[in-house]
């Protein structure tokens, strides 16, 4: 899903913010809102991971055997 959202943000940034024609008009979300949504979804994906970016190791000196 994040790859698709990144592609959507790139496409929306390349296109116009507003478009109008005979059928009506279309307005996209602001780029800042799209980036905030991407950060929110990335945070939700990070929370689902079991280690959540933290790793605890027990250090045992060699003389302790």
Coordinates of N, CA, C and O in Angstrom, one line a residue:
X1 N 0.8 -1.2 0.0 CA 0.0 0.0 0.0 C 0.8 1.3 0.0 O 0.5 2.2 -0.7
X2 N 1.9 1.4 0.8 CA 2.7 2.6 0.8 C 3.3 2.9 -0.6 O 3.3 4.1 -1.0
X3 N 3.7 2.0 -1.4 CA 4.2 2.2 -2.7 C 3.1 2.8 -3.6 O 3.4 3.8 -4.4
X4 N 1.9 2.4 -3.5 CA 0.8 2.9 -4.3 C 0.5 4.4 -3.9 O 0.3 5.2 -4.7
X5 N 0.6 4.7 -2.6 CA 0.3 6.0 -2.1 C 1.4 7.0 -2.6 O 1.2 8.1 -3.0
X6 N 2.7 6.5 -2.6 CA 3.8 7.3 -3.1 C 3.6 7.7 -4.5 O 3.8 8.8 -4.9
X7 N 3.2 6.7 -5.3 CA 2.9 6.9 -6.7 C 1.8 7.9 -6.9 O 1.8 8.8 -7.8
X8 N 0.7 7.8 -6.1 CA -0.4 8.7 -6.2 C 0.1 10.1 -5.9 O -0.3 11.1 -6.5
X9 N 0.9 10.3 -4.8 CA 1.4 11.6 -4.5 C 2.2 12.2 -5.6 O 2.1 13.4 -5.9
X10 N 3.1 11.4 -6.2 CA 3.9 11.9 -7.3 C 3.0 12.3 -8.5 O 3.2 13.4 -9.1
X11 N 2.0 11.5 -8.8 CA 1.1 11.9 -9.9 C 0.3 13.2 -9.6 O 0.1 14.0 -10.5
X12 N -0.2 13.3 -8.4 CA -0.9 14.5 -8.0 C -0.1 15.7 -8.0 O -0.5 16.8 -8.3
X13 N 1.2 15.6 -7.6 CA 2.1 16.7 -7.6 C 2.4 17.2 -9.0 O 2.6 18.4 -9.2
X14 N 2.5 16.2 -9.9 CA 2.8 16.6 -11.3 C 1.6 17.2 -12.0 O 1.7 18.0 -13.0
X15 N 0.4 16.9 -11.6 CA -0.8 17.4 -12.2 C -1.3 18.7 -11.7 O -0.7 19.2 -10.7
X16 N -2.4 19.3 -12.2 CA -2.9 20.5 -11.7 C -3.7 20.3 -10.5 O -4.2 19.2 -10.2
X17 N -3.8 21.4 -9.6 CA -4.5 21.3 -8.4 C -6.0 21.3 -8.6 O -6.8 20.7 -7.9
X18 N -6.4 22.1 -9.7 CA -7.9 22.2 -10.0 C -8.0 22.0 -11.5 O -7.1 22.4 -12.3
X19 N -9.1 21.4 -11.9 CA -9.4 21.2 -13.3 C -10.9 21.4 -13.5 O -11.7 20.9 -12.6
X20 N -11.3 22.0 -14.5 CA -12.7 22.2 -14.8 C -13.0 22.0 -16.3 O -12.1 22.2 -17.1
X21 N -14.2 21.5 -16.6 CA -14.6 21.2 -17.9 C -16.1 21.3 -18.1 O -16.8 21.8 -17.2
X22 N -16.6 20.7 -19.1 CA -18.0 20.7 -19.4 C -18.8 19.8 -18.4 O -19.9 20.2 -18.0
X23 N -18.1 18.8 -17.9 CA -18.8 17.8 -17.0 C -18.8 18.3 -15.5 O -19.5 17.8 -14.7
X24 N -17.9 19.3 -15.2 CA -17.8 19.8 -13.9 C -16.4 20.2 -13.6 O -15.5 20.3 -14.4
X25 N -16.1 20.3 -12.3 CA -14.7 20.6 -11.9 C -14.2 19.6 -10.8 O -15.0 19.0 -10.1
X26 N -12.9 19.5 -10.8 CA -12.3 18.5 -9.9 C -11.2 19.3 -9.1 O -10.5 20.0 -9.7
X27 N -11.1 19.0 -7.8 CA -10.0 19.6 -7.0 C -9.4 18.5 -6.2 O -10.1 17.7 -5.6
X28 N -8.1 18.5 -6.2 CA -7.3 17.5 -5.4 C -7.0 18.0 -4.0 O -7.1 19.2 -3.8
X29 N -6.7 17.0 -3.1 CA -6.2 17.4 -1.8 C -4.9 18.1 -1.9 O -4.1 17.9 -2.9
X30 N -4.6 19.0 -1.0 CA -3.3 19.7 -1.0 C -2.2 18.7 -0.8 O -2.4 17.7 -0.2
X31 N -1.0 19.1 -1.3 CA 0.1 18.2 -1.2 C 0.5 18.0 0.2 O 0.9 16.9 0.6
X32 N 0.4 19.0 1.1 CA 0.7 18.9 2.5 C -0.2 17.9 3.2 O 0.3 17.1 4.0
X33 N -1.4 17.8 2.8 CA -2.4 16.9 3.4 C -2.0 15.5 2.9 O -2.1 14.5 3.7
X34 N -1.6 15.3 1.6 CA -1.2 14.0 1.1 C 0.0 13.5 1.8 O 0.1 12.3 2.2
X35 N 1.0 14.4 2.1 CA 2.2 14.0 2.8 C 1.9 13.6 4.2 O 2.4 12.6 4.8
X36 N 1.0 14.3 4.9 CA 0.6 14.0 6.2 C -0.1 12.7 6.3 O 0.1 11.9 7.2
X37 N -0.9 12.4 5.3 CA -1.6 11.0 5.2 C -0.6 9.9 5.0 O -0.7 8.9 5.7
X38 N 0.5 10.2 4.2 CA 1.5 9.2 4.0 C 2.3 8.9 5.3 O 2.5 7.8 5.6
X39 N 2.6 10.0 6.0 CA 3.3 9.8 7.3 C 2.5 9.1 8.3 O 3.0 8.2 9.0
X40 N 1.2 9.3 8.3 CA 0.3 8.7 9.2 C 0.2 7.2 8.9 O 0.3 6.3 9.8
X41 N 0.1 6.8 7.7 CA 0.0 5.4 7.3 C 1.3 4.7 7.5 O 1.3 3.5 7.9
X42 N 2.4 5.4 7.3 CA 3.7 4.8 7.6 C 3.9 4.5 9.1 O 4.5 3.5 9.5
X43 N 3.4 5.4 9.9 CA 3.4 5.2 11.3 C 2.6 4.1 11.8 O 3.0 3.3 12.7
X44 N 1.4 3.9 11.2 CA 0.6 2.8 11.5 C 1.2 1.5 11.1 O 1.2 0.5 11.8
X45 N 1.9 1.4 10.0 CA 2.7 0.2 9.5 C 3.8 -0.1 10.5 O 4.1 -1.2 10.8
X46 N 4.5 1.0 11.0 CA 5.6 0.8 11.9 C 5.2 0.2 13.2 O 5.9 -0.6 13.8
X47 N 4.0 0.6 13.7 CA 3.5 0.1 15.0 C 3.1 -1.4 14.9 O 3.2 -2.1 15.8
X48 N 2.7 -1.8 13.7 CA 2.3 -3.2 13.5 C 3.5 -4.2 13.6 O 3.3 -5.4 13.8
X49 N 4.7 -3.7 13.3 CA 5.9 -4.5 13.3 C 6.2 -5.0 14.7 O 6.0 -4.2 15.7
X50 N 6.6 -6.2 14.9 CA 6.8 -6.8 16.3 C 7.9 -6.0 17.0 O 7.8 -5.9 18.3
X51 N 9.0 -5.6 16.4 CA 10.1 -5.0 17.2 C 9.9 -3.5 17.3 O 10.6 -2.8 18.1
X52 N 9.1 -2.9 16.5 CA 8.8 -1.4 16.5 C 10.1 -0.6 16.5 O 10.1 0.5 17.1
X53 N 11.1 -1.0 15.8 CA 12.3 -0.2 15.7 C 13.3 -0.3 16.9 O 14.3 0.3 16.9
X54 N 12.9 -1.0 17.9 CA 13.8 -1.2 19.1 C 14.3 -2.6 19.2 O 13.5 -3.5 18.9
X55 N 15.5 -2.7 19.6 CA 16.0 -4.1 19.7 C 16.8 -4.1 21.0 O 17.7 -3.2 21.2
X56 N 16.6 -5.0 21.9 CA 17.3 -5.1 23.2 C 18.2 -6.3 23.1 O 17.7 -7.4 22.8
X57 N 19.4 -6.1 23.5 CA 20.4 -7.2 23.5 C 21.0 -7.2 24.9 O 21.2 -6.2 25.6
X58 N 21.3 -8.4 25.4 CA 22.0 -8.6 26.6 C 23.4 -8.8 26.4 O 23.9 -9.7 25.6
X59 N 24.2 -7.9 27.0 CA 25.7 -8.0 26.8 C 26.3 -8.7 27.9 O 26.1 -8.4 29.1
X60 N 27.0 -9.8 27.6 CA 27.7 -10.6 28.6 C 29.2 -10.5 28.3 O 29.7 -10.9 27.2
X61 N 30.0 -10.1 29.3 CA 31.4 -10.0 29.1 C 32.0 -11.4 29.0 O 31.5 -12.4 29.6
X62 N 33.1 -11.6 28.2 CA 33.7 -12.9 28.0 C 34.2 -13.5 29.3 O 34.2 -14.8 29.4
X63 N 34.6 -12.8 30.2 CA 35.2 -13.3 31.5 C 34.1 -13.9 32.4 O 34.3 -14.6 33.3
X64 N 32.8 -13.5 32.2 CA 31.7 -14.0 33.0 C 31.3 -15.4 32.6 O 30.5 -16.0 33.3
X65 N 31.7 -15.9 31.5 CA 31.6 -17.2 31.1 C 30.3 -17.7 30.7 O 29.7 -18.6 30.7

